[in-house]
Short mmCIF file of C-alpha atoms and ligand atoms in Angstrom, two decimals:
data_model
loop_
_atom_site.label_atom_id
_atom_site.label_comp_id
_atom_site.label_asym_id
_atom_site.label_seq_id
_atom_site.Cartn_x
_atom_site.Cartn_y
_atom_site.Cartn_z
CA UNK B 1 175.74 113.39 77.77
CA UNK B 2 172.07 112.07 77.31
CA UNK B 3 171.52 108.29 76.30
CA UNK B 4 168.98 107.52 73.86
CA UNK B 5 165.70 105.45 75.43
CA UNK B 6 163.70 103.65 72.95
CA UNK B 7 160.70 103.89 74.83
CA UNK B 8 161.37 106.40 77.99
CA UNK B 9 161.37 110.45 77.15
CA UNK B 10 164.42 112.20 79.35
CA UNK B 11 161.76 113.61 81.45
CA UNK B 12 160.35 109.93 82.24
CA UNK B 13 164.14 108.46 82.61
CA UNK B 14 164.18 111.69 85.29
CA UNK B 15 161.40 111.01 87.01
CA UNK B 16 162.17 107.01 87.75
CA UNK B 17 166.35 108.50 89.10
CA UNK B 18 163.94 111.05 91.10
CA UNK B 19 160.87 109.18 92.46
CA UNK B 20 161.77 105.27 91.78
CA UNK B 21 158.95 105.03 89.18
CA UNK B 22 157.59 105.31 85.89
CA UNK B 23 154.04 104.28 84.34
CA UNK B 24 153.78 103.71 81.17
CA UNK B 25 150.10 103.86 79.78
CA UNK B 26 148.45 101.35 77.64
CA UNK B 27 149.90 98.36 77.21
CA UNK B 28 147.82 96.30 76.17
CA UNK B 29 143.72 96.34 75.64
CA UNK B 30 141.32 96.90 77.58
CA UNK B 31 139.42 93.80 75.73
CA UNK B 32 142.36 91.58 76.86
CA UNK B 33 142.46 92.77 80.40
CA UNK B 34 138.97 91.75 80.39
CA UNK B 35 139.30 88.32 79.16
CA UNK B 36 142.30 88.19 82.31
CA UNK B 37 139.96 89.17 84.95
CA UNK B 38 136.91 87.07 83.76
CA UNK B 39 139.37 83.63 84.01
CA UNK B 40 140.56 85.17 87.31
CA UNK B 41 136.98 84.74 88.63
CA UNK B 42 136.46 81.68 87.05
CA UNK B 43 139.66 80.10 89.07
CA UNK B 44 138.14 81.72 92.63
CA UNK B 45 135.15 80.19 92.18
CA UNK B 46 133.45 83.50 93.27
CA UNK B 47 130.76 85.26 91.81
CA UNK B 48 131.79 88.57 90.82
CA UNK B 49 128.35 90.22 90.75
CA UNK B 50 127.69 88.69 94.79
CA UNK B 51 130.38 90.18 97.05
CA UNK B 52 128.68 87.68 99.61
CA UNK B 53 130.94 85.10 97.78
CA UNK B 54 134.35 86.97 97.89
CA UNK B 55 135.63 84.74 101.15
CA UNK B 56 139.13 85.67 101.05
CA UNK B 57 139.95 89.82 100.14
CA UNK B 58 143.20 89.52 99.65
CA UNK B 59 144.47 86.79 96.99
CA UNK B 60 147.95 85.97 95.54
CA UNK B 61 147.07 83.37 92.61
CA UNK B 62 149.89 80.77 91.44
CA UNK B 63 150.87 81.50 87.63
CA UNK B 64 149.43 78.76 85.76
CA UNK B 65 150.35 80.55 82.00
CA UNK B 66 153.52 82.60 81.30
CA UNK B 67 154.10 84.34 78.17
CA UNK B 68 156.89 86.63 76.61
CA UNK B 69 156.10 90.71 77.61
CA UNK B 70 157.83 91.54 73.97
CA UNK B 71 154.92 90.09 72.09
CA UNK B 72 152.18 91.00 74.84
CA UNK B 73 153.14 94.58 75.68
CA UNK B 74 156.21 95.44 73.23
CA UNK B 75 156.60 98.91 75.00
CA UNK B 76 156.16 97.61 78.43
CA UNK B 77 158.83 95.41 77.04
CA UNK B 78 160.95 98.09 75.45
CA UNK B 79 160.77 100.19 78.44
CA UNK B 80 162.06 97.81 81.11
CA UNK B 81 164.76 97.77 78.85
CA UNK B 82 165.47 100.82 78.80
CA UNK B 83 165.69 100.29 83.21
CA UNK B 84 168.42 97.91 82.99
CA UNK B 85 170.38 99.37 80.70
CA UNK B 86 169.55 97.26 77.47
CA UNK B 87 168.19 93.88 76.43
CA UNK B 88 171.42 92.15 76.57
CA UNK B 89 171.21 92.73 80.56
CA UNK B 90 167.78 91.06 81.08
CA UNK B 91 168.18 87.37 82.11
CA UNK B 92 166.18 84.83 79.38
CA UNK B 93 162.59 85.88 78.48
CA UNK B 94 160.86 88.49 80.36
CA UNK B 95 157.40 86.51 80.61
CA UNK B 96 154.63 87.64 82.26
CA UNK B 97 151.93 85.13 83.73
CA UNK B 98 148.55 84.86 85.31
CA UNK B 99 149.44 85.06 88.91
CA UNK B 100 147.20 87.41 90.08
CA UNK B 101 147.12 89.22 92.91
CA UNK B 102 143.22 90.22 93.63
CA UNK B 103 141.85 92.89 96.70
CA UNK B 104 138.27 92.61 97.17
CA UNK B 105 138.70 94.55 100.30
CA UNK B 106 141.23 94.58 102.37
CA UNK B 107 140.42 96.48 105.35
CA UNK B 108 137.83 97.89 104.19
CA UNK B 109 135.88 97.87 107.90
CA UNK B 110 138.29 100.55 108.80
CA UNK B 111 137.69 104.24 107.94
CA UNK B 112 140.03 105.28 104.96
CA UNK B 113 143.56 106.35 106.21
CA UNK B 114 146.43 107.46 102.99
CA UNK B 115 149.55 105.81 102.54
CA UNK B 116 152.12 106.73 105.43
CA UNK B 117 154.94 104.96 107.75
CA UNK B 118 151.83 103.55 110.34
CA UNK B 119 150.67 101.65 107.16
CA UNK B 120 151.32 97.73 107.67
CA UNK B 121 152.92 95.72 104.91
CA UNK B 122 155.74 97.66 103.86
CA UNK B 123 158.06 95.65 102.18
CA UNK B 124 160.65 95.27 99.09
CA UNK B 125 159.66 92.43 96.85
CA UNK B 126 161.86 89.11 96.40
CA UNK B 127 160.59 86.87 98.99
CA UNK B 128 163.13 83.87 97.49
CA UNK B 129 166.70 85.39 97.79
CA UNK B 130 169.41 86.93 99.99
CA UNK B 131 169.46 90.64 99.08
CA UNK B 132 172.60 92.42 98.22
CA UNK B 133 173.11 95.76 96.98
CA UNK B 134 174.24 94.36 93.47
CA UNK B 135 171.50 91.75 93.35
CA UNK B 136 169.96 90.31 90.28
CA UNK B 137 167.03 88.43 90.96
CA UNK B 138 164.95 90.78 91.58
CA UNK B 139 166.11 93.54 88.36
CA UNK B 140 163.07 96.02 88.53
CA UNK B 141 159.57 96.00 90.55
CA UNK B 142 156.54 95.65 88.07
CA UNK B 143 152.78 96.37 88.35
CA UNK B 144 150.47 95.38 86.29
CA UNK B 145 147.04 96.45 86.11
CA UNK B 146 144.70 94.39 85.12
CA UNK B 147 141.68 96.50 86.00
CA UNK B 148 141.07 100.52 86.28
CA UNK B 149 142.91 101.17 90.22
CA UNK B 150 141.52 103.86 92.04
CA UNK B 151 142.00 106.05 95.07
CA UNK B 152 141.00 103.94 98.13
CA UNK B 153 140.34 100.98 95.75
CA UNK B 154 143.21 98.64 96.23
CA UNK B 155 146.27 100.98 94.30
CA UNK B 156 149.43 99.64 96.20
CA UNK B 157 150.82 101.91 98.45
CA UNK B 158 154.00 102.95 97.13
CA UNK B 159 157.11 104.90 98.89
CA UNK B 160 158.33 106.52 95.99
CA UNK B 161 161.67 107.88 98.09
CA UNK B 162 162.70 104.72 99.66
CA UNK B 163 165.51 103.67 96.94
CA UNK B 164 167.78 105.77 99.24
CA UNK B 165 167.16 104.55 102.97
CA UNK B 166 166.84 100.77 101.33
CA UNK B 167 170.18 101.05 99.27
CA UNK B 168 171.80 102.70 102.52
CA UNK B 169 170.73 99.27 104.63
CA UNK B 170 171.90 97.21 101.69
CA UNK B 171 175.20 99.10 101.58
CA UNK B 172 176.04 98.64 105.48
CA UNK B 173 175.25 95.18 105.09
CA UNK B 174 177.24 92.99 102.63
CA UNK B 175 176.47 89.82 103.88
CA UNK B 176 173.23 90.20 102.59
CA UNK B 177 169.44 90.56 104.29
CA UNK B 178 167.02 87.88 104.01
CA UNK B 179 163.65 88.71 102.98
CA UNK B 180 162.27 89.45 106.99
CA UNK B 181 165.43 90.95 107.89
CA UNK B 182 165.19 95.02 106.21
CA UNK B 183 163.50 96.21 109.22
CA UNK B 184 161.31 98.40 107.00
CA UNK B 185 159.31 100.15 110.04
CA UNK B 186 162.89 102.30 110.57
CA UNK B 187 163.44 102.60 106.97
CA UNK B 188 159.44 103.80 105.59
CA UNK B 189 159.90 106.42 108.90
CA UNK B 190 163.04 108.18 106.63
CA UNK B 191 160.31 108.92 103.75
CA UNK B 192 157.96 111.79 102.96
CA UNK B 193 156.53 110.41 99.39
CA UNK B 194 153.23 108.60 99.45
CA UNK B 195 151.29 107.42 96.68
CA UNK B 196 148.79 105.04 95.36
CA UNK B 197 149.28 103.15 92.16
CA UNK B 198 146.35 103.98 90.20
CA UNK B 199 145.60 103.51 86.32
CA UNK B 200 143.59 101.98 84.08
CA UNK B 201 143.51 98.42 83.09
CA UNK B 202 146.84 98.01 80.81
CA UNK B 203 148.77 100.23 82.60
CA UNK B 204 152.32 99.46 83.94
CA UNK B 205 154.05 100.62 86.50
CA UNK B 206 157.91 99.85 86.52
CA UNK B 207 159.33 100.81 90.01
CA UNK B 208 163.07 100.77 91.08
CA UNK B 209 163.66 96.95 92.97
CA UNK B 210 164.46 99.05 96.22
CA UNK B 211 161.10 100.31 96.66
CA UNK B 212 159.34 99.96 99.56
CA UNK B 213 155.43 99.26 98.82
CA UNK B 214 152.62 97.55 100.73
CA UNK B 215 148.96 96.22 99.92
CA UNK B 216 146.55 99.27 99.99
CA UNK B 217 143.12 99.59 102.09
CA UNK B 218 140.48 98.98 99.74
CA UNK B 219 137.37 100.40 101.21
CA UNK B 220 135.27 100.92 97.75
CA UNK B 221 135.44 97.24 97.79
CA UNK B 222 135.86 98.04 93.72
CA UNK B 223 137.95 94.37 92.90
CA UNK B 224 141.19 95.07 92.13
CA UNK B 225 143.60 93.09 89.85
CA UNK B 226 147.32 93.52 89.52
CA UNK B 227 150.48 91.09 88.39
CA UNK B 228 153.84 91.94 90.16
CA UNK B 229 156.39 89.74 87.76
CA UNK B 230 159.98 90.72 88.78
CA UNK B 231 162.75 91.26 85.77
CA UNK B 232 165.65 88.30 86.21
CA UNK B 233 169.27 90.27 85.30
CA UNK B 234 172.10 88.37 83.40
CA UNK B 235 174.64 89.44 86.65
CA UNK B 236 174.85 91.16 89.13
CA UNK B 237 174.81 94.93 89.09
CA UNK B 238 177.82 96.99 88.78
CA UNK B 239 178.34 100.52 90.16
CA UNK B 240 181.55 101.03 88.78
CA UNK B 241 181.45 101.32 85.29
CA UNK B 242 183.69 103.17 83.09
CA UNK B 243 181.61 105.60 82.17
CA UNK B 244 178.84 107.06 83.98
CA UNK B 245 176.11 106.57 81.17
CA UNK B 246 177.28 102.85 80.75
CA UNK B 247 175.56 102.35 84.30
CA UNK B 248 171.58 101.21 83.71
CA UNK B 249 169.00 103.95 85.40
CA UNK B 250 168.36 101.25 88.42
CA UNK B 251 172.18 101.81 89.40
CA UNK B 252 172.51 105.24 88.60
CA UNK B 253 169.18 105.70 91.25
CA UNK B 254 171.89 103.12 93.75
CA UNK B 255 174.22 105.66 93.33
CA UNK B 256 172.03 108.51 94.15
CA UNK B 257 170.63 107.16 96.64
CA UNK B 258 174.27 106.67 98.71
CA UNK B 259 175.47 109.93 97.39
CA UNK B 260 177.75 108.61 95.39
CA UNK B 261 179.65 108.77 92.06
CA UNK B 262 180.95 105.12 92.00
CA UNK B 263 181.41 102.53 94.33
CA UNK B 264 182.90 99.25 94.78
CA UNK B 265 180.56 96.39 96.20
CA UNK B 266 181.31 92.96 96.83
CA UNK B 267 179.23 90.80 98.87
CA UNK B 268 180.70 88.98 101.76
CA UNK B 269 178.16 86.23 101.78
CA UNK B 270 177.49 83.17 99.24
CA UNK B 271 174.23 84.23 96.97
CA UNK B 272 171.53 82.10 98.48
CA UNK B 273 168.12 81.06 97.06
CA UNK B 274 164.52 81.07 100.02
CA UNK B 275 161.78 79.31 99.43
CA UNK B 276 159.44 81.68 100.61
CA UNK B 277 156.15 79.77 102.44
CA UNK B 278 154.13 81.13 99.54
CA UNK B 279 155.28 78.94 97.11
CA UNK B 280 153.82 76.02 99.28
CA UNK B 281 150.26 77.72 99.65
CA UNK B 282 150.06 78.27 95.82
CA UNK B 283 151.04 74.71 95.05
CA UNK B 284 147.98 73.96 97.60
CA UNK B 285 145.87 76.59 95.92
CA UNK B 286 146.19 75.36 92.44
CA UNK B 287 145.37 71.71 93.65
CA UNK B 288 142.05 73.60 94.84
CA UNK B 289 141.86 75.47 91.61
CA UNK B 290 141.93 72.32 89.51
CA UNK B 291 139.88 69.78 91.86
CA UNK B 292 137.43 73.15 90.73
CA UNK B 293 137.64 73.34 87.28
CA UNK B 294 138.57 70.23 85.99
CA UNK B 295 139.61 69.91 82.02
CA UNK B 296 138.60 73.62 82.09
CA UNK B 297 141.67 74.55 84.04
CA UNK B 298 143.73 73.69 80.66
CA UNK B 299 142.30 75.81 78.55
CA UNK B 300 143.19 79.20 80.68
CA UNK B 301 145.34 81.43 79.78
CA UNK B 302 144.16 82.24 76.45
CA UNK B 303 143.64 86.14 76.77
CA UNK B 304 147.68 86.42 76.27
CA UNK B 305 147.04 85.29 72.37
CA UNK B 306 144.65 87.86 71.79
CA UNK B 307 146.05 90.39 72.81
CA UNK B 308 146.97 93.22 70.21
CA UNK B 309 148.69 96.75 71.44
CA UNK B 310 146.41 99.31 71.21
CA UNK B 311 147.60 101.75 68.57
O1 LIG H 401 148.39 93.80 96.36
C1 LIG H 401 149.17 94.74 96.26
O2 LIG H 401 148.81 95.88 95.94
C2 LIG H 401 150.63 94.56 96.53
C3 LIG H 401 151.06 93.12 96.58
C4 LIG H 401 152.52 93.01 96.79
O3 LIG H 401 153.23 93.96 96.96
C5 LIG H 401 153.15 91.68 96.78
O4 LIG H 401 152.44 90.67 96.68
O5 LIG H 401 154.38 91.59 96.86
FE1 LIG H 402 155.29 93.46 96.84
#
């Protein structure tokens, strides 16, 4: 039996159960991406045309504007949807905001070496909660892309097997993991699937929550703008429904992962909120920002109400 996706194709709803990702193309304009980036430079207080002035290579903006992915990028929208197994699953409003994340150049004094286990950073996103195996905060893993991403430009290093080796940790481990406690190193060694995540500005890439990704080497030095919003579920996630089809594609890629048709989780532990350190630097950094920019600071934001789907 085949469920109906009103955004996916079978072959894409495949393709995330077999490699923990889709991308869906064109989201929103290229004119609106542009607006994005221009206010991202703005807030750095960088000059994008003197590379001289790019201090910092690796950013991670506070959101200052969040707005609703259904009117900003209805198939993005429709598509994440499709993930968790229907709107009725996805906690609130999905919003979107202007947190960027910005690589100027990480690493980019060392020669070029592809994604692979010896690559630092790997990591699961959800820096402010205890991880279960049935976890909601953290509902799908999104990428944005705010500019064109290119090979050995920045694309985030992606380990598009991982939803099996992470779900297995989860699984042996009811009481939860906190954010430093997956021991990726011994989990990104069980993988053979590299990949960058390149596009084109207004691409989206919607990954499986379980998979392990890290910042990429950017030795073009090309800037390089992403978002990485997380979905919110309702509840928790179930992997025994009644029927096999009523279980989203994110569980159904759980169950695959453990080799399993069904199973039966209950965490031991109490849910538990972090608050990662990050949240403390990016109250600090939008001080900076504002001390900066003044009144302007209140008027950013604004490329979200222009922007129009591409047809
Ligand atoms: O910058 C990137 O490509 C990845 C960033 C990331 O994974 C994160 O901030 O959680
Ligand atoms: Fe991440």
């Amino acid at each position: 039996m085949t469920t109906e996706y009103r955004i996916l194709s079978q072959q894409q709803a495949e393709h995330f159960l077999e490699h923990g990702f889709v991308a869906i193309k064109g989201c929103f304009s290229r004119d609106v991406a542009e607006r994005a980036v221009r206010e991202m430079w703005s807030r750095t207080g960088y000059d994008p045309d003197d590379p001289g002035t790019w201090a910092q290579k690796d950013i991670h903006m506070p959101g200052l504007n969040h707005f609703a992915v259904k009117d900003f990028a209805p198939r993005a929208w429709g598509a994440v949807c499709d993930l968790v197994g229907g709107e009725e699953r996805v906690n609130g409003t999905y919003n979107w905001s202007d947190a960027f994340i910005v690589n100027l150049g990480v690493r980019a004094e060392e020669p070029w070496a592809p994604p692979s286990p010896a690559s630092p950073g790997w990591h699961v996103d959800g820096d402010f909660f205890r991880h279960f195996l049935d976890s909601p905060e953290q509902g799908l893993l999104t990428l944005v892309l705010w500019t064109d991403v290119v090979h050995q430009g920045g694309a985030t290093f992606v380990a598009g097997d991982s939803v099996a080796p992470v779900a297995r940790r989860l699984f042996e481990h009811p009481e939860g993991l906190l954010p430093g406690e997956f021991q990726t190193s011994a989990l990104v060694a069980q993988c053979r699937e590299f990949l960058e995540a390149t596009g084109e500005a207004g691409d989206v890439y919607l990954l499986h929550p379980f998979v392990l990704h890290a910042t990429a080497q950017n030795t073009l030095r090309r800037p390089r703008v992403i978002t990485n919003p997380p979905v919110s579920l309702k509840e928790p996630m179930r992997f025994d429904r009644d029927r096999w089809e009523d279980h989203s594609l994110v569980e159904q890629a759980v169950l695959r992962g453990l080799g399993l048709d069904r199973c039966d989780f209950r965490p031991t532990a109490p849910r538990e909120r972090v608050v990662p350190e990050r949240v403390r630097r990016q109250a600090e950094m939008r001080r900076a920002e504002e001390a900066r920019l003044g009144t302007a600071h209140a008027s950013l934001g604004s490329f979200a109400a222009h922007a129009a789907p591409p047809a």
